[in-house]
Amino acid sequence: MYARFGFVSDARRVFNEMPVRDLGSWNAMISSYCQSGRAAEALSLFEDMRRNGVRMDCVTVSSVLPVCAPLNDLSMGKLIHVYVIKNGLDFDIFVSNALINTYAKIGCIEDAQRVFDGMETRDLVSWNSIVSAYEQAGEPSTALYLFGEMRKNSFQPDKLTFVSLASVAAQCGSFQNGRGMHGSATRRGWILEDIFVGNALIDLYAKLGRIDYAQKMFDTMAVKDVISWNTLITGYAQNGLANEAIELYHSMDKCEGITADQGTLVSILPGFSHVGALVQGKRIHGRSIRIGLHLDVFVGTCLIDMYAKCGRLDDAMLLFGEVPRRSSVPWNAIISGHGIHGHGAKSLFLFAEMQEEGVKPDHVTFVSLLSACSHAGLVDQGQRCFQRMQREYGIVPTTKHYACMVDLLGRAGQLDTAYDFIKSMPIRPDASIWGALLGACRIHGNVELGTLASDQLFEIDSENVGYYVLLSNIYAKVGRWEGVDKVRSLARDRGLRKTPGWSSIAVNNRVDVFFTGNQSHPRCKDIYKELGILLAQMKNLGYVPDYSFVLQDVEEDEKEHILTSHSERLAIAFGIISTPPKTPIHIFKNLRVCGDCHNATKFISMITEREIIVRDSNRFHHFKDGNCSCGDYW
DNA sequence: TTAGGGTTAG
């Protein structure tokens, strides 16, 4: 009774005083721990139960299994599974469903599938569980296939099916599909009945990049919970709208009946990491300490990521030393943190340490490791990681892993090997793979392979202007101007909508975003004035503008103006006039930093005696005394 | 006095 009203500690006292405990009382006590989210205590009581020789039944198993996933305790899950088989409990549908869910959450999709295959009868929960398992594993096509099978077996989808399918739709990236799902949920009246359905739709629209629709969905919901708020905050943050995310976060605090929770911090922090807003991020760190959440694995990991992405690797390491690190999650964050700063050797060292501590790496660990090796030029080590990932850990490479490998080989100049590698891939190469090859061809000025890669890219994703820019840069680099013209007119003929480039900088508690050619900033005049002064000084020191980065077909002086008003330069100039001399400047750019701006920033760092840290969509560039940490990648 | 599936990190 106590447990039902949430007084778990009282329930435990009664439990402790019981002269005789039967299976029912153990089960009741364990399940009350599970339901109040006290996973570790549930598991420890479960161990007591086993030590006392009490045999568990279907109820025990299905209430204790769900706590294995949050604790990332695969061995406990397996142990229970063995017990289940030995004692013939696997015929119970609750037990099998719980096993599917546990395996799926720990990332053992094959085990989940095996349990599902072995079931004699399945109910709606079994089908929902397996669909959701593949959705969580990032295999939307399999999830959709199983959904089809579910329909063939005459099961009608319910709201929970819908929630999984919404995530599947987000992974597939089709807005049309998303609209269709919204319509069907409305027709069935689900949006009014269940807050989860509305939340799933907010998430879906936000992931499809349609934050306007996400906001509309949020506005129309009669009842919102903390998750509705968190999901929308995440949406703004993931779409690069950090200021909107923080505004929402503040209005949430003013909203009665809604209290920021762990999920809120996890939602807002990546927004700050994204734009490099250290001061704002630190404030969240403070709040997390006040509400006792700073050592939570999720919050801790986001904080590690935030410090790393804001250029504070030392603070990231300090925090890493404090958070629980039984799961791969914080390890992945710290490995990737060192990787993006070009410290590949440290990433490898941390990986070795992770293995020593017996933490099982997952597919994300290897994405972080491979890209760390690639940025640091550690080709052999990267290749070994790729082999070990498959042989030792049985992880099947995804397109992300393949793209890292192409990048690794390509950056190091092994372009033919990279191309052979693509040809030998067992899956169809997507845009990210050819994009990695094209990027490498840009670095090494390989026109032949570059055209080959861009032909593929124009077929897969002809709308992405970034590839045209890269290809034209390749032609420009080797002085083939007729090629540059050809690509330009191709892009023009296809009427390409250009992805607007923007850069952001966090100064005085605000994140300022600059679009290329921006004229509307309150300090616009001062910014251009500063850029004019800098340009003159740079030219005296030998800077020559590189017009090959200007795609527009205009006169020379106009080209100079275009380069000077690139978003990264506006942000840097704003940083210079808004902070005391010699303060380091942190910039974030949504696309790759332009090659000419890269060169100009070297000069600016020398003239102003400032460290300038630019994180772009690809990597960190650390400018100091006229040099950049990334070497001569441009 | 007892059991299951959904949102948010890397």
Short mmCIF file of C-alpha atoms in Angstrom, two decimals, chain A residues 145-618:
data_model
loop_
_atom_site.label_atom_id
_atom_site.label_comp_id
_atom_site.label_asym_id
_atom_site.label_seq_id
_atom_site.Cartn_x
_atom_site.Cartn_y
_atom_site.Cartn_z
CA TYR A 145 9.08 -3.71 -42.69
CA LEU A 146 8.14 -5.12 -39.26
CA PHE A 147 5.30 -2.63 -39.00
CA GLY A 148 4.02 -4.06 -42.30
CA GLU A 149 4.29 -7.60 -40.89
CA MET A 150 2.41 -6.46 -37.81
CA ARG A 151 -0.45 -5.23 -40.01
CA LYS A 152 -0.40 -8.49 -41.98
CA ASN A 153 -0.88 -10.31 -38.69
CA SER A 154 -4.00 -8.22 -38.11
CA PHE A 155 -2.68 -6.04 -35.30
CA GLN A 156 -4.05 -2.50 -35.27
CA PRO A 157 -1.47 0.16 -34.40
CA ASP A 158 -2.07 2.07 -31.18
CA LYS A 159 -0.66 5.31 -29.83
CA LEU A 160 2.59 3.67 -28.83
CA THR A 161 3.07 2.28 -32.32
CA PHE A 162 2.53 5.83 -33.52
CA VAL A 163 5.24 7.25 -31.27
CA SER A 164 7.82 4.77 -32.64
CA LEU A 165 6.71 5.38 -36.20
CA ALA A 166 7.07 9.13 -35.73
CA SER A 167 10.75 8.59 -34.86
CA VAL A 168 11.07 6.33 -37.88
CA ALA A 169 9.60 9.09 -40.07
CA ALA A 170 12.06 11.57 -38.58
CA GLN A 171 14.94 9.24 -39.46
CA CYS A 172 13.64 8.88 -43.01
CA GLY A 173 13.52 12.65 -43.27
CA SER A 174 10.34 13.06 -45.29
CA PHE A 175 8.23 16.10 -44.45
CA GLN A 176 5.35 14.75 -46.55
CA ASN A 177 5.36 11.60 -44.46
CA GLY A 178 5.39 13.64 -41.26
CA ARG A 179 2.35 15.64 -42.39
CA GLY A 180 0.56 12.38 -43.18
CA MET A 181 1.27 11.03 -39.71
CA HIS A 182 0.05 14.25 -38.13
CA GLY A 183 -3.18 13.91 -40.11
CA SER A 184 -3.82 10.34 -39.11
CA ALA A 185 -3.17 11.09 -35.43
CA THR A 186 -5.64 13.97 -35.61
CA ARG A 187 -8.30 11.83 -37.31
CA ARG A 188 -8.03 9.20 -34.62
CA GLY A 189 -8.33 11.84 -31.92
CA TRP A 190 -5.03 10.76 -30.39
CA ILE A 191 -3.56 14.23 -30.03
CA LEU A 192 -6.24 15.22 -27.56
CA GLU A 193 -6.15 11.91 -25.73
CA ASP A 194 -2.48 11.48 -25.13
CA ILE A 195 0.22 14.03 -24.55
CA PHE A 196 2.87 11.61 -25.82
CA VAL A 197 1.44 11.75 -29.32
CA GLY A 198 1.71 15.55 -29.45
CA ASN A 199 5.22 15.38 -28.03
CA ALA A 200 6.23 12.85 -30.68
CA LEU A 201 4.95 15.23 -33.37
CA ILE A 202 6.88 18.20 -31.94
CA ASP A 203 9.95 16.02 -32.04
CA LEU A 204 9.21 14.83 -35.57
CA TYR A 205 8.80 18.32 -37.02
CA ALA A 206 11.86 19.61 -35.21
CA LYS A 207 14.01 16.73 -36.49
CA LEU A 208 12.77 17.41 -40.02
CA GLY A 209 14.09 20.93 -39.60
CA ARG A 210 10.58 22.42 -39.54
CA ILE A 211 10.75 24.20 -36.21
CA ASP A 212 7.83 26.43 -37.29
CA TYR A 213 5.53 23.41 -37.42
CA ALA A 214 6.98 22.09 -34.16
CA GLN A 215 6.16 25.40 -32.47
CA LYS A 216 2.64 25.32 -33.93
CA MET A 217 2.08 21.80 -32.63
CA PHE A 218 3.31 22.91 -29.21
CA ASP A 219 0.98 25.94 -29.25
CA THR A 220 -2.08 23.89 -30.14
CA MET A 221 -1.60 21.35 -27.36
CA ALA A 222 -4.13 22.00 -24.62
CA VAL A 223 -2.06 20.19 -22.02
CA LYS A 224 1.72 20.31 -22.09
CA ASP A 225 4.13 18.55 -19.79
CA VAL A 226 7.81 19.09 -19.08
CA ILE A 227 8.64 16.79 -21.99
CA SER A 228 6.72 18.97 -24.46
CA TRP A 229 8.89 21.89 -23.33
CA ASN A 230 12.10 19.87 -23.38
CA THR A 231 11.38 18.53 -26.85
CA LEU A 232 10.75 21.99 -28.29
CA ILE A 233 13.87 23.40 -26.58
CA THR A 234 15.89 20.55 -28.10
CA GLY A 235 14.32 21.32 -31.46
CA TYR A 236 15.40 24.95 -31.40
CA ALA A 237 18.86 24.01 -30.17
CA GLN A 238 19.32 21.32 -32.84
CA ASN A 239 18.27 23.74 -35.54
CA GLY A 240 20.98 26.17 -34.49
CA LEU A 241 18.57 28.62 -32.84
CA ALA A 242 20.32 28.92 -29.50
CA ASN A 243 18.75 32.24 -28.52
CA GLU A 244 15.24 30.94 -29.14
CA ALA A 245 16.11 27.82 -27.15
CA ILE A 246 17.27 29.84 -24.15
CA GLU A 247 14.25 32.15 -24.33
CA LEU A 248 11.98 29.14 -24.25
CA TYR A 249 13.98 27.74 -21.37
CA HIS A 250 13.40 30.94 -19.38
CA SER A 251 9.67 31.11 -20.17
CA MET A 252 9.42 27.51 -19.05
CA ASP A 253 10.80 28.54 -15.65
CA LYS A 254 8.02 31.10 -15.38
CA CYS A 255 5.36 28.58 -16.32
CA GLU A 256 3.35 27.34 -13.38
CA GLY A 257 3.25 23.63 -12.75
CA ILE A 258 6.30 22.92 -14.88
CA THR A 259 9.66 22.31 -13.22
CA ALA A 260 12.89 21.97 -15.14
CA ASP A 261 14.23 18.45 -14.80
CA GLN A 262 17.20 16.43 -15.95
CA GLY A 263 15.76 16.33 -19.47
CA THR A 264 15.58 20.13 -19.58
CA LEU A 265 19.28 20.51 -18.87
CA VAL A 266 20.04 17.82 -21.42
CA SER A 267 17.91 19.69 -23.95
CA ILE A 268 19.40 23.13 -23.49
CA LEU A 269 23.08 22.21 -23.11
CA PRO A 270 23.71 20.94 -26.66
CA GLY A 271 22.35 24.27 -27.92
CA PHE A 272 25.14 26.03 -26.08
CA SER A 273 27.75 23.49 -27.15
CA HIS A 274 26.57 23.96 -30.69
CA VAL A 275 27.29 27.68 -30.82
CA GLY A 276 30.14 27.63 -28.32
CA ALA A 277 28.33 29.64 -25.64
CA LEU A 278 30.59 28.89 -22.69
CA VAL A 279 29.18 31.46 -20.24
CA GLN A 280 25.61 30.24 -20.71
CA GLY A 281 26.74 26.64 -20.49
CA LYS A 282 28.57 27.33 -17.23
CA ARG A 283 25.41 28.81 -15.79
CA ILE A 284 23.59 25.56 -16.50
CA HIS A 285 26.47 23.73 -14.85
CA GLY A 286 25.83 25.87 -11.76
CA ARG A 287 22.15 25.11 -11.79
CA SER A 288 22.78 21.39 -12.19
CA ILE A 289 24.99 21.46 -9.09
CA ARG A 290 22.28 23.31 -7.12
CA ILE A 291 19.64 20.75 -8.03
CA GLY A 292 22.03 17.86 -7.55
CA LEU A 293 22.11 16.67 -11.15
CA HIS A 294 25.68 17.45 -12.16
CA LEU A 295 26.80 13.87 -11.59
CA ASP A 296 23.91 12.42 -13.55
CA VAL A 297 25.34 10.51 -16.51
CA PHE A 298 23.19 12.34 -19.07
CA VAL A 299 23.75 15.84 -17.68
CA GLY A 300 27.41 15.12 -16.95
CA THR A 301 27.96 13.95 -20.51
CA CYS A 302 26.32 17.04 -21.98
CA LEU A 303 28.51 19.19 -19.74
CA ILE A 304 31.63 17.34 -20.85
CA ASP A 305 30.58 17.83 -24.45
CA MET A 306 29.81 21.50 -23.84
CA TYR A 307 33.21 22.22 -22.24
CA ALA A 308 35.00 20.33 -25.00
CA LYS A 309 33.14 22.10 -27.78
CA CYS A 310 33.69 25.48 -26.12
CA GLY A 311 37.42 24.81 -26.19
CA ARG A 312 37.84 23.90 -22.50
CA LEU A 313 39.27 20.40 -22.74
CA ASP A 314 40.81 20.67 -19.26
CA ASP A 315 37.43 21.40 -17.67
CA ALA A 316 35.89 18.60 -19.71
CA MET A 317 38.51 16.21 -18.32
CA LEU A 318 37.93 17.38 -14.74
CA LEU A 319 34.24 16.64 -15.08
CA PHE A 320 34.92 13.34 -16.76
CA GLY A 321 36.84 12.37 -13.64
CA GLU A 322 33.75 12.96 -11.54
CA VAL A 323 30.83 11.42 -13.45
CA PRO A 324 30.04 7.71 -13.23
CA ARG A 325 31.66 6.04 -16.22
CA ARG A 326 30.30 2.54 -16.31
CA SER A 327 28.51 3.24 -19.57
CA SER A 328 30.12 4.15 -22.87
CA VAL A 329 28.29 7.49 -23.07
CA PRO A 330 30.66 9.81 -21.14
CA TRP A 331 33.64 8.01 -22.70
CA ASN A 332 32.30 8.72 -26.17
CA ALA A 333 31.93 12.40 -25.30
CA ILE A 334 35.48 12.79 -23.98
CA ILE A 335 37.00 10.75 -26.84
CA SER A 336 35.17 12.86 -29.40
CA GLY A 337 36.07 16.04 -27.51
CA HIS A 338 39.78 15.34 -27.89
CA GLY A 339 39.22 14.22 -31.48
CA ILE A 340 37.66 17.48 -32.65
CA HIS A 341 40.62 19.37 -31.22
CA GLY A 342 43.01 17.24 -33.23
CA HIS A 343 44.34 15.28 -30.23
CA GLY A 344 43.92 11.86 -31.80
CA ALA A 345 46.61 10.19 -29.72
CA LYS A 346 44.82 11.23 -26.52
CA SER A 347 41.56 9.82 -27.91
CA LEU A 348 43.28 6.49 -28.54
CA PHE A 349 44.77 6.58 -25.05
CA LEU A 350 41.33 7.18 -23.54
CA PHE A 351 39.94 4.31 -25.59
CA ALA A 352 42.61 2.00 -24.16
CA GLU A 353 41.71 3.17 -20.67
CA MET A 354 38.05 2.53 -21.39
CA GLN A 355 38.86 -1.07 -22.27
CA GLU A 356 40.98 -1.47 -19.15
CA GLU A 357 38.01 -0.40 -17.07
CA GLY A 358 35.89 -2.99 -18.84
CA VAL A 359 33.48 -0.54 -20.46
CA LYS A 360 32.05 -1.91 -23.68
CA PRO A 361 32.44 0.45 -26.65
CA ASP A 362 29.47 0.93 -29.00
CA HIS A 363 29.08 2.20 -32.53
CA VAL A 364 29.29 5.84 -31.40
CA THR A 365 32.63 5.17 -29.69
CA PHE A 366 34.05 4.09 -33.02
CA VAL A 367 32.63 7.04 -34.93
CA SER A 368 34.36 9.31 -32.39
CA LEU A 369 37.60 7.33 -32.56
CA LEU A 370 37.74 7.09 -36.35
CA SER A 371 37.10 10.77 -36.82
CA ALA A 372 39.71 11.55 -34.13
CA CYS A 373 42.26 9.48 -36.07
CA SER A 374 41.24 11.16 -39.29
CA HIS A 375 41.68 14.71 -37.97
CA ALA A 376 45.06 13.82 -36.51
CA GLY A 377 46.22 11.97 -39.62
CA LEU A 378 46.61 8.65 -37.76
CA VAL A 379 45.84 6.43 -40.75
CA ASP A 380 47.20 3.09 -39.52
CA GLN A 381 45.63 3.41 -36.10
CA GLY A 382 42.31 4.33 -37.67
CA GLN A 383 42.38 1.33 -39.94
CA ARG A 384 43.18 -0.94 -36.99
CA CYS A 385 40.22 0.52 -35.05
CA PHE A 386 37.94 -0.18 -37.98
CA GLN A 387 39.08 -3.83 -38.06
CA ARG A 388 38.86 -4.30 -34.30
CA MET A 389 35.40 -2.78 -34.19
CA GLN A 390 34.16 -5.60 -36.40
CA ARG A 391 36.33 -8.50 -35.23
CA GLU A 392 36.47 -7.93 -31.50
CA TYR A 393 33.19 -6.17 -30.87
CA GLY A 394 31.03 -7.53 -33.67
CA ILE A 395 29.82 -4.03 -34.58
CA VAL A 396 28.55 -3.83 -38.16
CA PRO A 397 29.84 -0.59 -39.73
CA THR A 398 27.22 2.01 -40.65
CA THR A 399 27.54 4.71 -43.32
CA LYS A 400 28.95 7.00 -40.61
CA HIS A 401 31.85 4.60 -40.03
CA TYR A 402 32.48 4.21 -43.76
CA ALA A 403 32.40 7.98 -44.23
CA CYS A 404 35.01 8.36 -41.45
CA MET A 405 37.24 5.82 -43.19
CA VAL A 406 36.98 7.58 -46.55
CA ASP A 407 37.79 10.83 -44.78
CA LEU A 408 40.73 9.21 -42.96
CA LEU A 409 42.29 7.84 -46.14
CA GLY A 410 41.38 10.84 -48.27
CA ARG A 411 42.73 13.52 -45.95
CA ALA A 412 46.00 11.62 -45.73
CA GLY A 413 46.26 11.82 -49.51
CA GLN A 414 45.50 8.15 -50.20
CA LEU A 415 42.76 9.07 -52.63
CA ASP A 416 42.89 5.93 -54.76
CA THR A 417 42.78 3.70 -51.69
CA ALA A 418 39.78 5.71 -50.49
CA TYR A 419 38.05 5.19 -53.83
CA ASP A 420 38.82 1.45 -53.80
CA PHE A 421 37.46 1.34 -50.27
CA ILE A 422 34.18 2.87 -51.44
CA LYS A 423 33.94 0.34 -54.27
CA SER A 424 34.41 -2.53 -51.83
CA MET A 425 31.66 -1.38 -49.45
CA PRO A 426 28.84 -3.88 -48.90
CA ILE A 427 26.25 -1.08 -48.69
CA ARG A 428 25.34 1.56 -51.25
CA PRO A 429 27.44 4.66 -50.62
CA ASP A 430 25.33 7.69 -49.73
CA ALA A 431 26.03 11.40 -50.02
CA SER A 432 28.16 11.52 -46.86
CA ILE A 433 30.60 8.96 -48.33
CA TRP A 434 31.02 10.70 -51.70
CA GLY A 435 31.10 14.03 -49.87
CA ALA A 436 34.07 12.82 -47.81
CA LEU A 437 35.88 11.80 -51.01
CA LEU A 438 35.08 15.12 -52.67
CA GLY A 439 36.35 17.01 -49.62
CA ALA A 440 39.60 15.06 -49.75
CA CYS A 441 39.95 15.80 -53.48
CA ARG A 442 39.57 19.48 -52.63
CA ILE A 443 42.45 19.29 -50.17
CA HIS A 444 44.74 17.47 -52.57
CA GLY A 445 43.56 19.11 -55.80
CA ASN A 446 42.54 15.89 -57.56
CA VAL A 447 40.26 16.96 -60.40
CA GLU A 448 39.66 13.51 -61.87
CA LEU A 449 38.37 11.79 -58.73
CA GLY A 450 36.67 15.00 -57.64
CA THR A 451 34.52 15.10 -60.77
CA LEU A 452 33.75 11.41 -60.36
CA ALA A 453 32.62 11.96 -56.76
CA SER A 454 30.57 15.01 -57.63
CA ASP A 455 28.81 13.18 -60.49
CA GLN A 456 27.62 10.68 -57.89
CA LEU A 457 26.67 13.49 -55.50
CA PHE A 458 24.72 15.45 -58.09
CA GLU A 459 22.70 12.29 -58.70
CA ILE A 460 22.00 11.55 -55.02
CA ASP A 461 21.61 15.09 -53.75
CA SER A 462 21.67 17.59 -56.62
CA GLU A 463 20.19 20.32 -54.45
CA ASN A 464 23.13 20.69 -52.10
CA VAL A 465 25.11 23.66 -53.27
CA GLY A 466 28.03 22.77 -50.99
CA TYR A 467 29.18 20.08 -53.42
CA TYR A 468 29.22 22.54 -56.32
CA VAL A 469 31.33 24.88 -54.22
CA LEU A 470 33.80 22.11 -53.39
CA LEU A 471 34.08 21.02 -57.01
CA SER A 472 34.60 24.55 -58.22
CA ASN A 473 37.26 25.01 -55.53
CA ILE A 474 39.09 21.99 -56.88
CA TYR A 475 39.17 23.45 -60.38
CA ALA A 476 40.27 26.81 -59.00
CA LYS A 477 43.05 25.22 -56.96
CA VAL A 478 44.66 23.71 -60.07
CA GLY A 479 43.95 26.84 -62.13
CA ARG A 480 41.38 25.30 -64.45
CA TRP A 481 39.12 28.33 -64.72
CA GLU A 482 37.02 26.88 -67.53
CA GLY A 483 36.01 24.15 -65.03
CA VAL A 484 35.12 26.77 -62.44
CA ASP A 485 32.86 28.50 -64.97
CA LYS A 486 31.25 25.20 -65.97
CA VAL A 487 30.34 24.30 -62.37
CA ARG A 488 29.06 27.81 -61.73
CA SER A 489 26.68 27.76 -64.66
CA LEU A 490 25.60 24.22 -63.76
CA ALA A 491 24.65 25.44 -60.29
CA ARG A 492 22.91 28.45 -61.76
CA ASP A 493 20.97 26.40 -64.31
CA ARG A 494 19.69 24.14 -61.61
CA GLY A 495 18.43 27.20 -59.76
CA LEU A 496 20.09 26.15 -56.53
CA ARG A 497 18.92 27.55 -53.29
CA LYS A 498 22.09 28.33 -51.48
CA THR A 499 22.40 27.18 -47.88
CA PRO A 500 22.88 30.49 -46.10
CA GLY A 501 26.17 30.53 -44.27
CA TRP A 502 26.09 31.91 -40.76
CA SER A 503 28.51 32.30 -37.89
CA SER A 504 27.79 32.88 -34.27
CA ILE A 505 29.68 34.27 -31.33
CA ALA A 506 28.73 34.45 -27.67
CA VAL A 507 29.46 37.84 -26.14
CA ASN A 508 27.97 39.42 -23.01
CA ASN A 509 25.35 36.77 -22.26
CA ARG A 510 24.02 36.79 -25.78
CA VAL A 511 24.62 34.69 -28.81
CA ASP A 512 24.94 36.89 -31.90
CA VAL A 513 24.37 35.29 -35.27
CA PHE A 514 25.75 36.81 -38.47
CA PHE A 515 24.68 35.87 -41.95
CA THR A 516 27.01 36.61 -44.85
CA GLY A 517 26.64 40.22 -45.93
CA ASN A 518 24.61 41.05 -42.82
CA GLN A 519 23.74 44.74 -42.59
CA SER A 520 21.19 44.71 -39.81
CA HIS A 521 23.32 44.24 -36.71
CA PRO A 522 23.14 47.23 -34.31
CA ARG A 523 26.93 47.57 -34.51
CA CYS A 524 27.08 46.96 -38.24
CA LYS A 525 28.95 50.19 -39.03
CA ASP A 526 31.67 49.55 -36.43
CA ILE A 527 32.06 45.97 -37.66
CA TYR A 528 32.68 47.00 -41.28
CA LYS A 529 34.96 49.80 -40.15
CA GLU A 530 37.06 47.34 -38.13
CA LEU A 531 37.18 44.96 -41.09
CA GLY A 532 38.41 47.79 -43.31
CA ILE A 533 41.24 48.64 -40.93
CA LEU A 534 42.19 44.99 -40.58
CA LEU A 535 42.16 44.44 -44.35
CA ALA A 536 44.64 47.27 -44.91
CA GLN A 537 46.97 45.90 -42.20
CA MET A 538 46.66 42.38 -43.56
CA LYS A 539 47.59 43.49 -47.06
CA ASN A 540 50.68 45.22 -45.69
CA LEU A 541 51.70 41.93 -44.16
CA GLY A 542 51.31 40.10 -47.47
CA TYR A 543 47.70 38.91 -47.49
CA VAL A 544 46.36 38.36 -51.00
CA PRO A 545 42.62 37.67 -51.33
CA ASP A 546 41.88 34.33 -53.00
CA TYR A 547 38.92 34.94 -55.27
CA SER A 548 38.53 31.28 -56.14
CA PHE A 549 36.28 31.11 -53.10
CA VAL A 550 33.86 33.59 -54.59
CA LEU A 551 31.27 31.76 -56.64
CA GLN A 552 29.52 34.82 -57.96
CA ASP A 553 30.61 36.15 -61.33
CA VAL A 554 31.39 39.78 -60.47
CA GLU A 555 34.15 42.41 -60.72
CA GLU A 556 37.30 42.09 -58.62
CA ASP A 557 36.54 44.83 -56.10
CA GLU A 558 33.09 43.37 -55.62
CA LYS A 559 34.73 39.99 -54.98
CA GLU A 560 36.90 41.55 -52.32
CA HIS A 561 33.82 42.97 -50.68
CA ILE A 562 32.08 39.58 -50.78
CA LEU A 563 35.02 37.90 -49.06
CA THR A 564 35.21 40.67 -46.46
CA SER A 565 31.55 40.29 -45.56
CA HIS A 566 31.65 36.51 -45.08
CA SER A 567 29.81 35.62 -41.90
CA GLU A 568 32.89 34.33 -40.09
CA ARG A 569 34.69 37.63 -40.61
CA LEU A 570 31.74 39.67 -39.37
CA ALA A 571 31.60 37.52 -36.22
CA ILE A 572 35.34 37.83 -35.64
CA ALA A 573 35.25 41.61 -36.12
CA PHE A 574 32.32 41.85 -33.73
CA GLY A 575 34.29 39.80 -31.19
CA ILE A 576 37.27 42.14 -31.53
CA ILE A 577 35.28 45.33 -30.95
CA SER A 578 33.18 43.86 -28.12
CA THR A 579 35.81 42.26 -25.89
CA PRO A 580 38.93 43.58 -24.12
CA PRO A 581 42.22 43.29 -26.05
CA LYS A 582 43.81 39.83 -26.22
CA THR A 583 40.64 38.03 -25.10
CA PRO A 584 40.36 34.78 -27.07
CA ILE A 585 37.54 34.73 -29.61
CA HIS A 586 35.31 31.70 -30.16
CA ILE A 587 33.32 31.47 -33.37
CA PHE A 588 30.96 28.83 -34.67
CA LYS A 589 30.20 28.49 -38.37
CA ASN A 590 27.41 26.28 -39.71
CA LEU A 591 29.23 25.39 -42.95
CA ARG A 592 32.89 24.79 -43.60
CA VAL A 593 35.00 27.86 -43.03
CA CYS A 594 35.94 29.44 -46.36
CA GLY A 595 39.55 28.94 -47.45
CA ASP A 596 40.19 32.63 -47.91
CA CYS A 597 38.71 33.43 -44.51
CA HIS A 598 40.93 30.72 -43.07
CA ASN A 599 43.97 32.47 -44.47
CA ALA A 600 42.69 35.90 -43.38
CA THR A 601 42.07 34.66 -39.83
CA LYS A 602 45.74 33.67 -39.55
CA PHE A 603 46.67 37.29 -40.25
CA ILE A 604 44.01 38.63 -37.90
CA SER A 605 45.29 36.45 -35.06
CA MET A 606 48.75 37.86 -35.64
CA ILE A 607 47.69 41.50 -35.88
CA THR A 608 45.37 41.49 -32.88
CA GLU A 609 47.49 39.09 -30.80
CA ARG A 610 44.41 37.05 -30.07
CA GLU A 611 43.69 33.37 -30.10
CA ILE A 612 40.83 32.78 -32.48
CA ILE A 613 39.02 29.47 -32.24
CA VAL A 614 36.70 28.68 -35.12
CA ARG A 615 34.59 25.55 -35.03
CA ASP A 616 32.97 24.81 -38.34
CA SER A 617 30.76 21.98 -39.52
CA ASN A 618 33.86 19.90 -39.99
#
